[in-house]
PDB file of C-alpha atoms in Angstrom:
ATOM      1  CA  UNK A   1      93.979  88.324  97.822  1.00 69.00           C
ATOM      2  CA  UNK A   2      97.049  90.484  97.670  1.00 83.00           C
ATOM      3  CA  UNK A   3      96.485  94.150  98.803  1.00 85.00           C
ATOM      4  CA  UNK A   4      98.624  97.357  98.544  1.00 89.00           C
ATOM      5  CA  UNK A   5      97.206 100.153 101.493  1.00 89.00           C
ATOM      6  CA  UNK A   6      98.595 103.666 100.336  1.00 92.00           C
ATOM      7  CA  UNK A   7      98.936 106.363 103.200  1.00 92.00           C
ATOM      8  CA  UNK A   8      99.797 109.638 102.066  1.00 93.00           C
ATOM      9  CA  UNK A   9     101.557 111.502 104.489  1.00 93.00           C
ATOM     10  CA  UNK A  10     102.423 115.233 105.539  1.00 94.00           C
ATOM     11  CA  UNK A  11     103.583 116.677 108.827  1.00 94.00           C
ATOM     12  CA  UNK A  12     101.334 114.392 110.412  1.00 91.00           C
ATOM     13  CA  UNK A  13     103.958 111.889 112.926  1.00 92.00           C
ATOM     14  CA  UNK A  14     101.678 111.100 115.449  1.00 91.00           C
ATOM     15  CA  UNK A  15      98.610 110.323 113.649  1.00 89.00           C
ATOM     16  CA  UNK A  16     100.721 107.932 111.188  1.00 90.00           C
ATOM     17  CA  UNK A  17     102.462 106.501 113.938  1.00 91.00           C
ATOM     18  CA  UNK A  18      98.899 105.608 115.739  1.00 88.00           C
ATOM     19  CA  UNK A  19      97.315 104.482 112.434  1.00 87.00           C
ATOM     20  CA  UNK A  20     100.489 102.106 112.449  1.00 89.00           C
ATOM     21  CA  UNK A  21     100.793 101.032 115.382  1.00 87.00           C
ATOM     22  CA  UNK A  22      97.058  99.824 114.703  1.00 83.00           C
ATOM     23  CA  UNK A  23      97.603  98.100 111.715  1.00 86.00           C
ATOM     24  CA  UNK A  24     100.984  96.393 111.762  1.00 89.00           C
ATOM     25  CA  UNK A  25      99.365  93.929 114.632  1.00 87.00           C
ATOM     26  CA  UNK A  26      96.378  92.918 112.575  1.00 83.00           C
ATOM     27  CA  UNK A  27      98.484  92.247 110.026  1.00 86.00           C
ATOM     28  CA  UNK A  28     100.586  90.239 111.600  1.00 87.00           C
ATOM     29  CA  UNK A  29      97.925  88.445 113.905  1.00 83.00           C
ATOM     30  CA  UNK A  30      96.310  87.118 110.757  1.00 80.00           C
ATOM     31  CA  UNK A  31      99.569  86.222 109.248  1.00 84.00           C
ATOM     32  CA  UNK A  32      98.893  88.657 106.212  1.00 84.00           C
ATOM     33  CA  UNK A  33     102.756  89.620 106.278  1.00 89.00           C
ATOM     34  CA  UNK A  34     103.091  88.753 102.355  1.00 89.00           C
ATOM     35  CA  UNK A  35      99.873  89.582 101.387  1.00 87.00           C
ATOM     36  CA  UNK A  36      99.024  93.247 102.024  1.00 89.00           C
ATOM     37  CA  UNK A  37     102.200  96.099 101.608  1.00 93.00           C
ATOM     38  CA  UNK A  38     102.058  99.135 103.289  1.00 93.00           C
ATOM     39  CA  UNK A  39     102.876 102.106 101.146  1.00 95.00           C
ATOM     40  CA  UNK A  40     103.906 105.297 102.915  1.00 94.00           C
ATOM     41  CA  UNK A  41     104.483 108.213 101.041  1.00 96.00           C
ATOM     42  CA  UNK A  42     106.129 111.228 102.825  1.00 95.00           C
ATOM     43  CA  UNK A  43     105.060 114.399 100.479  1.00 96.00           C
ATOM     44  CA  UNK A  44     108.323 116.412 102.152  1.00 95.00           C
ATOM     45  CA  UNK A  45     107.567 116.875 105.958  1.00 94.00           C
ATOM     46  CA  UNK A  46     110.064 119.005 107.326  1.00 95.00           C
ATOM     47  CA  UNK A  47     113.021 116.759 107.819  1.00 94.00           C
ATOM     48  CA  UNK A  48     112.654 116.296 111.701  1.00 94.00           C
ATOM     49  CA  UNK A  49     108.994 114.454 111.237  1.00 92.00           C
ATOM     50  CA  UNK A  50     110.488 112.762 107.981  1.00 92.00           C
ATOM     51  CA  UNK A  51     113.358 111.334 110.605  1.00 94.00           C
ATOM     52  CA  UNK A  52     111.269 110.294 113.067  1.00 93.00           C
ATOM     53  CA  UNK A  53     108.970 108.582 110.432  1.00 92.00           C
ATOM     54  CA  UNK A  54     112.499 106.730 109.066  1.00 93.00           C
ATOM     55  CA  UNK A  55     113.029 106.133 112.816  1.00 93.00           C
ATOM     56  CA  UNK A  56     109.412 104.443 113.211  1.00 90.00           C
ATOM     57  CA  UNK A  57     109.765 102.577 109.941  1.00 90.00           C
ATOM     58  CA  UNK A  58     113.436 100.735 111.001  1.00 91.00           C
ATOM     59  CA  UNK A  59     112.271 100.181 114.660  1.00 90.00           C
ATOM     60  CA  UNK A  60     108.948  98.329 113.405  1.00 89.00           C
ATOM     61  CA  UNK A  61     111.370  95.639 111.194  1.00 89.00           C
ATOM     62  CA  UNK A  62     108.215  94.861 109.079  1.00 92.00           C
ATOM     63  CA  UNK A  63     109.211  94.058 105.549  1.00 93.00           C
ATOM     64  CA  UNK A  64     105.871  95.096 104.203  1.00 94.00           C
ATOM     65  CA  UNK A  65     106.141  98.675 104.960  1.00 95.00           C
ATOM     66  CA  UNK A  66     107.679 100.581 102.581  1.00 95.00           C
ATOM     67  CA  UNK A  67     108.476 104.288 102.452  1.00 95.00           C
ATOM     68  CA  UNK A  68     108.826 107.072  99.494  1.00 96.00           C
ATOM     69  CA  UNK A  69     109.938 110.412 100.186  1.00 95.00           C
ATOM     70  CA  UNK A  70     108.921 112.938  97.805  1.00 96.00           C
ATOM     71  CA  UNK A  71     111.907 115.354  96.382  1.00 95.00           C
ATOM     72  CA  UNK A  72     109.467 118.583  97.471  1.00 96.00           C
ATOM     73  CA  UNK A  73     105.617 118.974  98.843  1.00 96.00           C
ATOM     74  CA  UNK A  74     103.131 118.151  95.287  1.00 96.00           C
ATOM     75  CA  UNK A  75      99.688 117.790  97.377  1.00 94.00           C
ATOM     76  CA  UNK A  76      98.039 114.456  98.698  1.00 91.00           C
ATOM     77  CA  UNK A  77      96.775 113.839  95.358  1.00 92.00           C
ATOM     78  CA  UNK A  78     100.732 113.372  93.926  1.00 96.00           C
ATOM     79  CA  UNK A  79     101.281 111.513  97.146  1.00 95.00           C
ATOM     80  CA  UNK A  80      98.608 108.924  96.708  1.00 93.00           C
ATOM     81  CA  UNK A  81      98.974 108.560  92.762  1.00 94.00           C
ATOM     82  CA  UNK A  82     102.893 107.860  93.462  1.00 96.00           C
ATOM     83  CA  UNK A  83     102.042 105.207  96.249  1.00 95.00           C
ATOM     84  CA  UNK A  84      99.487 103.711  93.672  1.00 93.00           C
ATOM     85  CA  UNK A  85     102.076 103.736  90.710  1.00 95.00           C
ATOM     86  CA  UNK A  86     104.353 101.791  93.180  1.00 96.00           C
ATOM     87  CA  UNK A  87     102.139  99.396  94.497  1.00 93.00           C
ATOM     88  CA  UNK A  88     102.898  95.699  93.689  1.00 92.00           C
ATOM     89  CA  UNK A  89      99.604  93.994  94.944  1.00 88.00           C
ATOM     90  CA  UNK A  90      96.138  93.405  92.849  1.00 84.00           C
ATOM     91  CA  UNK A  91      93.912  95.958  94.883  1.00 77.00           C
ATOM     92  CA  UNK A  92      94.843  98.817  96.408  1.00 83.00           C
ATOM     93  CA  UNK A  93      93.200 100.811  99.139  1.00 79.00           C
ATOM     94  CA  UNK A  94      93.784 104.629  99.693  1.00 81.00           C
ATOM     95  CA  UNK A  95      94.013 105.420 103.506  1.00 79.00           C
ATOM     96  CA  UNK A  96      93.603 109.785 103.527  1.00 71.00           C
ATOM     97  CA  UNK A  97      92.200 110.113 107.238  1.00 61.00           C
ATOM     98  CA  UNK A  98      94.555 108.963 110.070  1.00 63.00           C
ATOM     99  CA  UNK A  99      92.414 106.591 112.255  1.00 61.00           C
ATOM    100  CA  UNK A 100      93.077 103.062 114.706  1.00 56.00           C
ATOM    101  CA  UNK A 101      89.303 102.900 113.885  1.00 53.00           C
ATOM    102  CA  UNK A 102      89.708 102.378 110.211  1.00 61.00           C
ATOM    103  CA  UNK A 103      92.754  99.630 110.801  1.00 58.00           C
ATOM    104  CA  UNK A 104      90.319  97.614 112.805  1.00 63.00           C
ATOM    105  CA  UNK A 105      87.673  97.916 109.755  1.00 63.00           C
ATOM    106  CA  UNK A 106      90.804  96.771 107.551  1.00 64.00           C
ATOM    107  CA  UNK A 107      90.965  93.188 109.353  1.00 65.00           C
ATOM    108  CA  UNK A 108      87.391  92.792 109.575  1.00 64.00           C
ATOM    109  CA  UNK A 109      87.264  93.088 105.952  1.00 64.00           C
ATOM    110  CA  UNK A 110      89.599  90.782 105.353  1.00 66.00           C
ATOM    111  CA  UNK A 111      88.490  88.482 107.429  1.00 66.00           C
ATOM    112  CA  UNK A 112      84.832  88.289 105.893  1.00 61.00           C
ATOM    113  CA  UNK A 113      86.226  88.715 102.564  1.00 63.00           C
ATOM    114  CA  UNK A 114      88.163  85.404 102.805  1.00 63.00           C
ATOM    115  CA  UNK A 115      84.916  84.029 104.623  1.00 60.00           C
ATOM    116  CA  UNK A 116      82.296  84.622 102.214  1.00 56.00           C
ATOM    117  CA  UNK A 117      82.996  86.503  99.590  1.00 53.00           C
ATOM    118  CA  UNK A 118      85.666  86.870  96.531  1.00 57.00           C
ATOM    119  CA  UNK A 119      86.633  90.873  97.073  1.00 52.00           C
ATOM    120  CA  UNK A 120      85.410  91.851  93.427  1.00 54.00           C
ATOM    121  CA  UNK A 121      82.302  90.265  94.073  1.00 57.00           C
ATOM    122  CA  UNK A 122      81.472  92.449  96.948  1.00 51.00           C
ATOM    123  CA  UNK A 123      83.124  96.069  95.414  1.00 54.00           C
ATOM    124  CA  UNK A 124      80.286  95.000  92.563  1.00 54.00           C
ATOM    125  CA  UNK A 125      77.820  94.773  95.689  1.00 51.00           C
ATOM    126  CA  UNK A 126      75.466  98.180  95.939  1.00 48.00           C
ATOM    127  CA  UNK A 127      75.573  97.818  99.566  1.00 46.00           C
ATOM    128  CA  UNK A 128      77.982  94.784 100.850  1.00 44.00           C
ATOM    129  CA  UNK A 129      76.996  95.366 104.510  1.00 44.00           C
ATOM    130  CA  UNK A 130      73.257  95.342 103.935  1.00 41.00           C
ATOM    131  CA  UNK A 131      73.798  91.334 105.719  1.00 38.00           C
ATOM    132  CA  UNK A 132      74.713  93.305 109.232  1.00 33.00           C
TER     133      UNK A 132
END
């Protein structure tokens, strides 16, 4: 299963950078390096917070993250459509709210995705987590 995760970003340095620093371990503790991309799309934050994302982005050295800086500020919606139109992988998941929480969901989704289930089978579910 190859997955894109789109993050739409404005403004917002510390909550990205605590959303990351969630994720890029899980992915890399369950050796998912060239199976999920991370898609960061800076809608024009003012250009100190779109350094220090640059900054955060070449200090991590993790070819999966990838970052697009938008020419001027179009809305999340433009964000998150550009992310998906660059995405590479066969599903794609939209991350809007900033949270270590939902990074930790992320892994344990993968992991019982690759466990029991084939992904589409369970986005056809009604209620996947009925089991639990």
């Amino acid at each position: 299963m190859k997955v894109s995760i789109i993050i739409p970003t404005y403004n917002r340095f510390n909550k990205l950078a605590n959303l990351l620093n969630s994720l890029i371990p899980q992915i890399r503790e369950h050796r998912l390096e060239e199976n999920v991309e991370v898609l960061i799309v800076d809608d024009c934050s003012v250009p100190v917070i779109a350094e220090r994302i640059k900054h955060l982005l070449d200090r991590s050295n993790c070819h999966f993250l990838r970052l697009f800086s938008l020419d001027r500020n179009r809305g999340q919606s433009f964000a998150r459509n550009y992310g998906l139109s660059q995405s590479t992988k066969e599903h794609k998941i939209d991350i809007r709210q900033y949270s270590s929480f939902l990074a930790m969901f992320l892994g344990f989704i993968w992991q019982l995705s690759m466990k029991y289930w084939n992904l589409r089978d369970m986005m056809r579910m009604k209620n996947p987590f009925a089991i639990f």
